Amino acid sequence: METIHLAECEAQVRSMATALRNLGLEPGARIAISGRNTAHWFLADLAIAMAGYVSVGLYPKQAPEAVKYILTHSEAKAIFIGPMPDVGEFMGALPQGIITIAFPYPDVPACTYNWDDLVRANEPFAGYQAPDPKQLISLIYTSGTTGNPKGVMINGENLMFATQGLLKVMPAQGQERFFSYLPLAHAFERGAVEMASIYLGAEVWFLENLDKLAEQLKEVAPTRFYGVPLVYNRIQSGVLKKMPQEKLDRLLKIPLLSSYVKKKIKKGIGLHNARYLFVGAAPMPVPLMQWFQKIGITVLQGYGMTENNIYATANLPHANRLGSVGRALPGADMRIYEPDDKGEGEIQFKHPGVTPGYYKDPEKTAELFTADGWLRTGDKGRIDQDGYLFITGRVKDIFKTLKGKYVAPAPIEGALSRNTDIDQLCLVGAGLKQPVMIVTLSQAGLAKPREEVEQGLVADMEAVNATLEPHEQIAKILIVKDAWTIDNGIMTPTMKVKRNEVEKRYMPLLQRHDGDYKTKVIWE
């Protein structure tokens, strides 16, 4: 394990900024970064900004077509390459003539230049001046569930406003320690971990391998932890594998043991030091949040998108309402546009963290904003009397069944996800008479007899259906064999399920069973 201290980080950043200037690129040239999360990802990002260039992040598991598209569309002149899986495939997707710079890690292929050589050969950059806040500093390409990625423009003002706002509501409490494992190509990890750690002078530990997440989380024991619902779901599965729910419930009821058990579980997970635990990217089921609360862990749900620099709403330790995504963050103006009789409408924002628009795409930029300058999120929601935002779906994510009636899948998925035998789920119904829930099983579900899994799923499905209109009710549950991953194209790099890909993959099977209302559970 290598440790790099702040003074050394600064020296390397300054020397790399000089090296980049010496490549002879025009001011504002785009320079890409890819590879798993490492200290050098941070350093490259800072060096690019110091030298007056624009950083472009790429996911280490990005599809070759997306790599080609992003580098061509952004007109990237150079790219930093870090350790990553399938590196040969990635290198094969690079446009001809792009300058490559290798980070100093094993398994990084030969490149035009090597990080350590450039740092040694160049004097530290001394002529840095703070840029105009409106100057473009980064392009963050949305992973998107359909179509080509869009390059969200982020300027200095966007970045500073969002970072400073987050630290107002989550101030430092002593020495802070971060664990960086979510993709750095995404706006959230860049702001909440990279930028915040620099402001706070915090330690940052980097995940070496996704398969070692549980093991290394315990080793790091961060003071702040951020995850997507799937990560928390798997933490829960890990706990229940060692201590079944019935035993856990029994022990938590014994006053003398309850406190000891909670402490032991928190330490076993690696969350005993965590002062802030956040979940985002997708809704986290309320029953899962309640389960964590039972063991003494409060998970706070927040909301944001690349286009508003992930600065929108958050629940906080002193203001947490389960099921909501919290209240608007300081300085973030929020409104519900044209609410219906339930108070639901499109969620819109206006604040200095909002992007100026999409790179080289005036048409999509125009669609992104209302006539009076508010950012259209595409998400549907309502705000309660205390200012807490509840997301009720996507404006365009609804589908129509063959009965001609519209169904909003998000609330139904959220309701069924209370079942701990489910790992991932997706409601589909376009081209069907009645909606069907497609699920993959958690480790707990895979370990149970089929009959027991089916009984639990049917009971929960019937409970959910009792709250729905007839046309919204789940006709059946399809249990599929393969997990949904970034590798097989079912999930985006930010771990969101691609509904269109799920539909494409399983529709032939669903159509064969459409109209069969007797069978409640199908196994692929």
XYZ file of N, CA, C and O in Angstrom, residues 21-147:
508
model
N 1.646 21.493 -20.439
C 1.877 22.722 -21.203
C 2.931 22.489 -22.295
O 2.829 23.020 -23.401
N 3.935 21.672 -21.947
C 5.026 21.417 -22.894
C 4.617 20.508 -24.062
O 5.382 20.328 -25.001
N 3.403 19.943 -23.982
C 2.913 19.140 -25.116
C 2.480 20.048 -26.267
O 2.220 19.579 -27.377
N 2.359 21.341 -25.985
C 2.032 22.305 -27.043
C 0.567 22.349 -27.423
O 0.222 22.759 -28.533
N -0.320 21.941 -26.506
C -1.767 21.949 -26.798
C -2.314 23.370 -26.659
O -1.825 24.160 -25.851
N -3.377 23.670 -27.435
C -3.952 25.007 -27.358
C -4.691 25.170 -26.023
O -5.172 24.189 -25.449
N -4.808 26.407 -25.500
C -5.537 26.632 -24.250
C -6.962 26.059 -24.342
O -7.621 26.177 -25.378
N -7.407 25.425 -23.263
C -8.761 24.851 -23.246
C -8.874 23.497 -23.915
O -9.982 22.960 -24.058
N -7.749 22.914 -24.364
C -7.794 21.578 -24.993
C -8.356 20.559 -24.000
O -8.178 20.684 -22.795
N -9.035 19.549 -24.535
C -9.629 18.522 -23.684
C -8.632 17.378 -23.479
O -8.024 16.879 -24.438
N -8.472 16.986 -22.208
C -7.598 15.868 -21.848
C -8.413 14.881 -21.023
O -9.013 15.256 -20.008
N -8.448 13.633 -21.457
C -9.283 12.620 -20.803
C -8.517 11.875 -19.712
O -7.289 11.869 -19.673
N -9.282 11.255 -18.805
C -8.719 10.408 -17.735
C -9.582 9.165 -17.639
O -10.816 9.253 -17.643
N -8.934 7.999 -17.544
C -9.707 6.785 -17.309
C -8.919 5.842 -16.407
O -7.753 6.078 -16.098
N -9.570 4.760 -16.004
C -8.965 3.807 -15.088
C -9.735 3.782 -13.779
O -10.558 4.657 -13.506
N -9.475 2.752 -12.969
C -10.160 2.680 -11.674
C -9.681 3.841 -10.788
O -8.684 4.497 -11.073
N -10.416 4.058 -9.693
C -10.102 5.163 -8.789
C -8.710 4.994 -8.183
O -8.410 3.958 -7.583
N -7.873 6.007 -8.349
C -6.526 6.016 -7.777
C -6.182 7.448 -7.388
O -6.842 8.399 -7.837
N -5.132 7.607 -6.590
C -4.671 8.949 -6.232
C -4.297 9.734 -7.483
O -4.529 10.946 -7.580
N -3.748 9.038 -8.483
C -3.302 9.729 -9.701
C -4.463 10.241 -10.551
O -4.280 11.161 -11.351
N -5.650 9.663 -10.377
C -6.852 10.208 -11.031
C -7.060 11.642 -10.520
O -7.274 12.571 -11.294
N -7.010 11.799 -9.181
C -7.150 13.132 -8.577
C -6.061 14.069 -9.104
O -6.323 15.201 -9.502
N -4.810 13.584 -9.055
C -3.671 14.429 -9.414
C -3.752 14.880 -10.879
O -3.463 16.036 -11.202
N -4.147 13.961 -11.758
C -4.279 14.306 -13.181
C -5.369 15.356 -13.379
O -5.193 16.326 -14.143
N -6.477 15.193 -12.689
C -7.588 16.136 -12.790
C -7.135 17.544 -12.383
O -7.429 18.538 -13.059
N -6.381 17.624 -11.284
C -5.893 18.915 -10.791
C -4.842 19.516 -11.731
O -4.833 20.733 -11.974
N -3.977 18.662 -12.262
C -2.934 19.144 -13.185
C -3.548 19.691 -14.472
O -3.105 20.715 -15.008
N -4.570 19.021 -14.968
C -5.257 19.477 -16.187
C -5.838 20.876 -15.960
O -5.694 21.783 -16.790
N -6.511 21.060 -14.800
C -7.110 22.364 -14.490
C -6.029 23.435 -14.318
O -6.152 24.554 -14.830
N -4.941 23.093 -13.618
C -3.861 24.057 -13.379
C -3.221 24.518 -14.688
O -2.857 25.689 -14.839
N -3.116 23.603 -15.654
C -2.479 23.932 -16.934
C -3.427 24.675 -17.880
O -3.023 25.077 -18.977
N -4.704 24.851 -17.462
C -5.657 25.598 -18.290
C -6.385 24.751 -19.310
O -6.895 25.273 -20.314
N -6.462 23.429 -19.059
C -7.152 22.529 -19.975
C -8.463 22.032 -19.351
O -8.806 22.400 -18.228
N -9.178 21.206 -20.088
C -10.495 20.721 -19.657
C -10.436 19.205 -19.499
O -10.070 18.497 -20.441
N -10.802 18.707 -18.316
C -10.750 17.255 -18.084
C -12.020 16.574 -18.597
O -13.113 17.149 -18.551
N -11.846 15.352 -19.080
C -12.966 14.531 -19.568
C -12.805 13.143 -18.940
O -11.854 12.434 -19.242
N -13.701 12.783 -18.044
C -13.598 11.483 -17.374
C -14.272 10.378 -18.161
O -15.338 10.588 -18.754
N -13.641 9.209 -18.184
C -14.250 8.023 -18.805
C -14.295 6.899 -17.770
O -13.350 6.709 -16.997
N -15.388 6.163 -17.775
C -15.517 5.030 -16.862
C -14.545 3.926 -17.286
O -14.364 3.684 -18.489
N -13.954 3.214 -16.315
C -13.029 2.139 -16.694
C -13.726 0.977 -17.396
O -13.097 0.194 -18.089
N -15.059 0.849 -17.202
C -15.802 -0.233 -17.862
C -16.677 0.311 -18.990
O -17.700 -0.276 -19.326
N -16.299 1.437 -19.551
C -17.087 2.049 -20.628
C -17.036 1.162 -21.882
O -15.985 0.616 -22.223
N -18.169 1.039 -22.562
C -18.211 0.259 -23.806
C -17.300 0.915 -24.840
O -17.220 2.153 -24.906
N -16.599 0.107 -25.677
C -15.677 0.673 -26.680
C -16.317 1.736 -27.570
O -15.697 2.743 -27.885
N -17.598 1.523 -27.959
C -18.272 2.512 -28.823
C -18.395 3.850 -28.099
O -18.254 4.918 -28.700
N -18.701 3.775 -26.767
C -18.846 5.008 -25.979
C -17.494 5.708 -25.818
O -17.411 6.936 -25.885
N -16.417 4.928 -25.622
C -15.062 5.500 -25.507
C -14.740 6.273 -26.781
O -14.299 7.434 -26.737
N -14.973 5.608 -27.912
C -14.688 6.223 -29.217
C -15.496 7.512 -29.388
O -14.980 8.551 -29.799
N -16.783 7.404 -29.066
C -17.680 8.551 -29.241
C -17.252 9.729 -28.374
O -17.133 10.868 -28.850
N -16.996 9.487 -27.087
C -16.660 10.571 -26.154
C -15.348 11.262 -26.545
O -15.260 12.489 -26.573
N -14.340 10.459 -26.863
C -13.039 11.053 -27.205
C -13.096 11.822 -28.522
O -12.452 12.865 -28.682
N -13.891 11.323 -29.453
C -14.039 12.017 -30.743
C -14.883 13.283 -30.575
O -14.532 14.358 -31.050
N -16.014 13.144 -29.872
C -16.933 14.261 -29.685
C -16.280 15.399 -28.900
O -16.452 16.579 -29.221
N -15.505 15.051 -27.879
C -14.851 16.079 -27.055
C -13.584 16.620 -27.712
O -13.010 17.608 -27.247
N -13.134 15.939 -28.772
C -11.887 16.293 -29.468
C -10.691 16.238 -28.507
O -9.812 17.102 -28.517
N -10.691 15.199 -27.662
C -9.612 15.032 -26.681
C -8.269 14.854 -27.381
O -8.155 14.075 -28.334
N -7.258 15.568 -26.925
C -5.920 15.508 -27.528
C -5.003 14.522 -26.796
O -3.989 14.089 -27.342
N -5.342 14.233 -25.528
C -4.500 13.335 -24.734
C -5.387 12.590 -23.748
O -6.514 13.025 -23.471
N -4.858 11.492 -23.215
C -5.604 10.722 -22.220
C -4.653 10.079 -21.222
O -3.615 9.536 -21.598
N -5.005 10.182 -19.937
C -4.294 9.468 -18.884
C -4.925 8.085 -18.739
O -6.158 7.974 -18.661
N -4.091 7.071 -18.719
C -4.587 5.689 -18.633
C -4.176 5.093 -17.283
O -2.992 5.051 -16.940
N -5.160 4.612 -16.539
C -4.898 3.955 -15.260
C -5.209 2.477 -15.343
O -5.622 1.968 -16.388
N -5.029 1.754 -14.231
C -5.351 0.326 -14.223
C -6.839 0.120 -14.426
O -7.649 0.880 -13.893
N -7.205 -0.879 -15.196
C -8.620 -1.150 -15.478
C -8.773 -2.559 -16.029
O -7.817 -3.131 -16.565
N -9.975 -3.136 -15.925
C -10.219 -4.426 -16.564
C -10.332 -4.235 -18.079
O -10.639 -3.130 -18.538
N -10.072 -5.271 -18.836
C -10.223 -5.240 -20.310
C -9.492 -4.048 -20.936
O -10.013 -3.350 -21.804
N -8.263 -3.816 -20.462
C -7.526 -2.639 -20.917
C -7.209 -2.705 -22.414
O -7.195 -1.679 -23.102
N -6.997 -3.925 -22.953
C -6.709 -4.078 -24.381
C -7.859 -3.584 -25.235
O -7.657 -2.888 -26.242
N -9.077 -3.913 -24.817
C -10.289 -3.483 -25.525
C -10.402 -1.951 -25.484
O -10.744 -1.306 -26.468
N -10.084 -1.380 -24.319
C -10.152 0.074 -24.145
C -9.138 0.761 -25.063
O -9.479 1.716 -25.776
N -7.908 0.250 -25.066
C -6.848 0.867 -25.885
C -7.185 0.785 -27.373
O -6.882 1.692 -28.145
N -7.852 -0.290 -27.752
C -8.246 -0.480 -29.148
C -9.297 0.514 -29.603
O -9.485 0.725 -30.804
N -10.007 1.123 -28.632
C -11.070 2.074 -28.984
C -10.559 3.511 -29.075
O -11.314 4.411 -29.447
N -9.275 3.740 -28.746
C -8.754 5.113 -28.762
C -8.582 5.627 -30.193
O -8.100 4.899 -31.062
N -8.956 6.874 -30.435
C -8.773 7.438 -31.785
C -7.281 7.542 -32.131
O -6.442 7.695 -31.236
N -6.995 7.466 -33.397
C -5.592 7.581 -33.851
C -5.025 8.951 -33.509
O -5.730 9.967 -33.589
N -3.773 8.966 -33.093
C -3.088 10.229 -32.866
C -3.250 10.800 -31.476
O -2.608 11.811 -31.155
N -4.102 10.208 -30.636
C -4.275 10.747 -29.281
C -3.024 10.426 -28.452
O -2.459 9.334 -28.543
N -2.570 11.374 -27.657
C -1.387 11.188 -26.800
C -1.821 10.397 -25.565
O -2.834 10.729 -24.927
N -1.101 9.354 -25.205
C -1.446 8.553 -24.031
C -0.379 8.719 -22.946
O 0.808 8.751 -23.234
N -0.847 8.837 -21.700
C 0.062 8.987 -20.550
C -0.305 7.917 -19.532
O -1.449 7.869 -19.048
N 0.649 7.066 -19.195
C 0.388 5.934 -18.287
C 0.558 6.352 -16.832
O 1.575 6.948 -16.459
N -0.449 6.022 -16.001
C -0.284 6.168 -14.559
C 0.700 5.102 -14.066
O 0.781 4.009 -14.667
N 1.418 5.372 -12.973
C 2.462 4.436 -12.524
C 1.938 3.267 -11.688
O 2.175 3.179 -10.482
N 1.183 2.379 -12.348
C 0.642 1.196 -11.664
C 0.927 -0.032 -12.524
O 1.036 0.081 -13.756
N 0.993 -1.211 -11.896
C 1.171 -2.438 -12.679
C -0.027 -2.628 -13.627
O -1.113 -2.102 -13.378
N 0.197 -3.354 -14.684
C -0.864 -3.711 -15.649
C -1.362 -2.538 -16.499
O -2.362 -2.679 -17.207
N -0.725 -1.372 -16.407
C -1.080 -0.277 -17.318
C -0.206 -0.446 -18.561
O 1.008 -0.593 -18.446
N -0.808 -0.479 -19.757
C -0.026 -0.748 -20.972
C 0.956 0.374 -21.316
O 0.855 1.492 -20.798
N 1.879 0.062 -22.188
C 2.855 1.065 -22.655
C 2.109 2.204 -23.344
O 1.179 1.982 -24.130
N 2.496 3.435 -23.027
C 1.834 4.618 -23.570
C 2.888 5.555 -24.185
O 4.090 5.283 -24.108
N 2.413 6.643 -24.768
C 3.330 7.619 -25.349
C 4.287 8.146 -24.278
O 5.477 8.323 -24.509
N 3.722 8.417 -23.087
C 4.519 8.928 -21.973
C 4.150 8.161 -20.706
O 3.083 7.545 -20.618
N 5.031 8.274 -19.698
C 4.796 7.668 -18.401
C 4.735 8.777 -17.356
O 5.529 9.720 -17.404
N 3.811 8.688 -16.417
C 3.610 9.724 -15.393
C 4.916 10.086 -14.673
O 5.297 11.242 -14.607
N 5.566 9.074 -14.109
C 6.780 9.333 -13.314
C 7.875 10.015 -14.139
O 8.554 10.928 -13.654
N 8.036 9.594 -15.387
C 9.068 10.199 -16.252
C 8.771 11.674 -16.500
O 9.677 12.525 -16.453
N 7.488 11.985 -16.766
C 7.109 13.380 -17.029
C 7.298 14.249 -15.786
O 7.753 15.397 -15.872
N 6.935 13.706 -14.625
C 7.083 14.467 -13.377
C 8.555 14.769 -13.106
O 8.928 15.894 -12.745
N 9.412 13.758 -13.317
C 10.853 13.952 -13.072
C 11.474 14.953 -14.059
O 12.361 15.706 -13.726
N 10.981 14.956 -15.290
C 11.609 15.750 -16.352
C 11.140 17.205 -16.398
O 11.665 18.004 -17.167
N 10.126 17.571 -15.579
C 9.560 18.926 -15.680
C 9.555 19.645 -14.326
O 9.221 19.054 -13.296
N 9.903 20.921 -14.373
C 9.908 21.753 -13.167
C 8.461 22.028 -12.721
O 7.557 22.107 -13.560
N 8.244 22.228 -11.431
C 6.884 22.551 -10.966
C 6.354 23.831 -11.607
O 7.089 24.803 -11.755
N 5.108 23.808 -11.999
C 4.445 24.949 -12.639
C 4.261 26.061 -11.609
O 3.707 25.839 -10.531
N 4.710 27.261 -11.919
C 4.668 28.355 -10.937
C 3.761 29.496 -11.380
O 3.479 30.403 -10.606
N 3.279 29.457 -12.615
C 2.539 30.608 -13.135
C 1.035 30.485 -13.047
O 0.318 31.137 -13.799
N 0.525 29.667 -12.122
C -0.928 29.436 -12.073
C -1.681 30.669 -11.582
O -1.321 31.291 -10.591
N -2.750 31.011 -12.297
C -3.656 32.068 -11.863
C -5.067 31.515 -11.888
O -5.427 30.748 -12.791
N -5.852 31.879 -10.884
C -7.236 31.377 -10.817
C -7.974 31.770 -12.093
O -7.945 32.932 -12.502
N -8.620 30.798 -12.747
C -9.322 31.106 -14.008
C -10.620 31.867 -13.769
O -11.104 31.955 -12.639
N -11.165 32.385 -14.827
C -12.489 33.000 -14.796
C -13.482 31.930 -14.327
O -13.495 30.817 -14.862
N -14.321 32.224 -13.305
C -15.265 31.210 -12.797
C -16.182 30.632 -13.873
O -16.681 29.519 -13.738
N -16.399 31.392 -14.949
C -17.291 30.908 -16.016
C -16.543 30.040 -17.033
O -17.135 29.524 -17.974
N -15.231 29.892 -16.849
C -14.431 29.110 -17.800
C -14.726 27.618 -17.653
O -14.797 27.098 -16.542
N -14.863 26.935 -18.776
C -15.114 25.489 -18.771
C -13.947 24.771 -18.098
O -12.792 25.005 -18.421
N -14.273 23.895 -17.140
C -13.220 23.189 -16.410
C -13.289 21.674 -16.623
O -12.289 20.975 -16.530
N -14.502 21.181 -16.934
C -14.645 19.731 -17.113
C -15.846 19.410 -17.994
O -16.826 20.163 -18.033
N -15.752 18.295 -18.695
C -16.890 17.733 -19.426
C -17.209 16.399 -18.776
O -16.340 15.533 -18.660
N -18.444 16.260 -18.301
C -18.853 15.002 -17.672
C -19.923 14.385 -18.568
O -21.023 14.942 -18.710
N -19.568 13.276 -19.190
C -20.498 12.635 -20.123
C -21.452 11.725 -19.350
O -21.021 10.856 -18.603
N -22.751 12.002 -19.507
C -23.761 11.213 -18.804
C -23.753 9.800 -19.365
O -23.659 9.605 -20.587
N -23.867 8.828 -18.463
C -23.836 7.428 -18.918
C -25.097 7.087 -19.694
O -25.072 6.278 -20.598
N -26.223 7.712 -19.317
C -27.459 7.554 -20.094
C -27.946 6.125 -20.235
O -27.175 5.194 -20.264
N -29.271 5.934 -20.266
C -29.819 4.595 -20.486
C -30.161 4.378 -21.959
O -30.406 3.266 -22.382
N -30.156 5.447 -22.730
C -30.389 5.320 -24.175
C -29.548 6.355 -24.916
O -29.198 7.392 -24.369
N -29.239 6.089 -26.172
C -28.561 7.051 -27.031
C -27.122 7.318 -26.648
O -26.579 6.734 -25.717
